[in-house]
C-alpha positions as MATLAB code, in Angstrom:
seq = 'MPSRKVRDVIQGKKILTATGGLSVREAAREMARAQVGSIMILDSSQLVGIFTERDLLVRVVAAGFDPDTTRLDAVMTRNPQTIDADRPLGHALHLMHECGFRHMPVLDRESLAGVVSARDVLGSELLAFEGEIARREMITQIL';
ca = [
       0.000    0.000    0.000;
       2.720    2.618    0.787;
       3.860    2.919   -2.841;
       0.396    3.034   -4.405;
      -0.981    6.406   -5.399;
      -4.590    7.501   -4.966;
      -4.759    7.709   -8.769;
      -4.112    3.947   -9.003;
      -7.120    3.153   -6.820;
      -9.647    5.390   -8.564;
      -8.527    4.631  -12.112;
     -11.407    3.472  -14.293;
     -14.108    4.125  -11.700;
     -17.109    6.216  -12.676;
     -17.796    9.338  -10.634;
     -21.389    9.864   -9.539;
     -22.260   13.563   -9.654;
     -25.324   15.744   -9.253;
     -26.335   19.345   -8.769;
     -27.388   20.708   -5.412;
     -30.988   20.983   -6.600;
     -31.474   17.219   -6.853;
     -33.781   15.722   -4.219;
     -32.300   13.465   -1.569;
     -34.551   10.601   -2.667;
     -33.370   10.799   -6.269;
     -29.741   11.023   -5.131;
     -30.248    7.936   -2.947;
     -31.740    6.089   -5.925;
     -28.767    7.054   -8.100;
     -26.323    5.957   -5.387;
     -28.142    2.626   -5.039;
     -28.123    2.084   -8.821;
     -24.405    2.823   -9.011;
     -23.724    0.836   -5.821;
     -21.723    3.667   -4.270;
     -21.848    5.363   -0.897;
     -21.422    8.957   -2.040;
     -22.328   11.462   -4.708;
     -20.283   14.539   -5.603;
     -22.186   17.816   -5.843;
     -21.073   20.088   -8.670;
     -21.853   23.646   -9.654;
     -20.654   24.432  -13.195;
     -18.220   21.480  -13.030;
     -16.771   22.808   -9.756;
     -16.923   20.556   -6.684;
     -19.038   22.276   -4.027;
     -20.061   19.363   -1.816;
     -20.392   15.676   -1.113;
     -23.446   13.720    0.018;
     -22.922   10.314    1.604;
     -25.004    7.491    2.972;
     -24.090    8.763    6.449;
     -25.506   12.200    5.540;
     -28.705   10.483    4.436;
     -29.005    8.742    7.784;
     -27.987   11.586   10.100;
     -28.935   14.782    8.278;
     -32.117   13.596    6.602;
     -33.764   10.548    8.183;
     -32.746   11.129   11.822;
     -33.459   14.857   11.483;
     -36.969   14.148   10.169;
     -36.607   15.772    6.742;
     -38.654   14.612    3.778;
     -36.270   13.077    1.194;
     -38.671   13.989   -1.614;
     -38.583   17.719   -0.877;
     -35.135   18.102    0.686;
     -32.476   19.217   -1.775;
     -28.911   17.971   -1.641;
     -27.536   21.478   -1.168;
     -29.435   21.689    2.137;
     -27.849   18.574    3.642;
     -24.543   17.999    1.830;
     -21.105   18.524    3.306;
     -19.923   21.775    1.762;
     -16.343   22.243    0.579;
     -15.260   18.726    1.501;
     -11.699   17.738    2.285;
     -10.044   16.583   -0.939;
      -6.843   14.812   -1.870;
      -4.612   15.134   -4.902;
      -4.579   12.105   -7.206;
      -0.784   11.811   -6.965;
      -0.669   11.590   -3.164;
       0.211    8.253   -1.549;
      -2.731    6.035   -0.710;
      -1.544    5.859    2.886;
      -2.015    9.616    3.152;
      -5.645    9.264    2.060;
      -6.210    6.569    4.675;
      -4.608    8.747    7.349;
      -6.798   11.747    6.450;
      -9.971    9.661    6.407;
      -9.134    8.174    9.800;
      -8.120   11.492   11.388;
     -11.114   13.399   10.015;
     -13.662   10.623   10.573;
     -15.004   10.116    7.086;
     -15.075    7.225    4.615;
     -15.266    9.034    1.252;
     -12.919   11.692   -0.079;
     -13.062   13.491   -3.436;
      -9.894   13.216   -5.494;
      -8.636   16.149   -7.538;
      -6.266   16.203  -10.477;
      -5.109   19.757  -11.238;
      -8.146   21.122   -9.388;
     -10.604   19.036  -11.445;
     -12.645   16.240   -9.921;
     -10.903   12.983  -10.841;
     -12.787   10.541   -8.643;
     -13.607    9.470   -5.126;
     -11.526    7.293   -2.858;
     -13.329    5.366   -0.134;
     -12.146    3.411    2.868;
     -13.298    0.272    1.068;
     -11.122    1.166   -1.938;
      -8.100    1.809    0.245;
      -8.438   -1.493    2.034;
      -9.594   -3.492   -1.015;
      -6.471   -5.481   -1.860;
      -5.364   -5.668    1.757;
      -8.792   -7.006    2.741;
      -8.603   -9.667    0.013;
      -5.150  -10.705    1.238;
      -6.470  -10.905    4.803;
      -9.442  -13.043    3.725;
      -7.046  -15.338    1.835;
      -4.877  -15.705    4.918;
      -7.898  -16.637    7.046;
      -8.941  -19.258    4.471;
      -5.414  -20.732    4.455;
      -5.362  -20.896    8.255;
      -8.756  -22.608    8.341;
      -7.536  -25.158    5.782;
      -4.410  -25.846    7.839;
      -6.519  -26.212   10.985;
      -8.736  -28.764    9.238;
      -5.716  -30.746    8.041;
      -4.162  -30.807   11.489;
];
């Protein structure tokens, strides 16, 4: 992981975007269709916010707002923390841990290049861990 760049993790992944005027319900539907946990909010191709599944839970459902009439710009995280695509992946993981979030927009020369998530960061490491557990279970069965 230390030598991988954020760019390597987000390469080839589609970015889900919307405008702030989109309803929360429609954003949630789009996120579900794309099987992602966040949507980037743009204004004239400029990143102005991020809306995540956590925002849906805390800022909409728990707060008692109607997802059909609540607009994303009312409940999104404005001016989210971003990371440059050429930064080390470990730096992204550190920022996400320190700041307490699981999705971070990635910029390349100030343009939105993608989104890195905690799941992305741990993807290959998680697969290696699962493989190690399977090998240990197999050894245990043999012994």
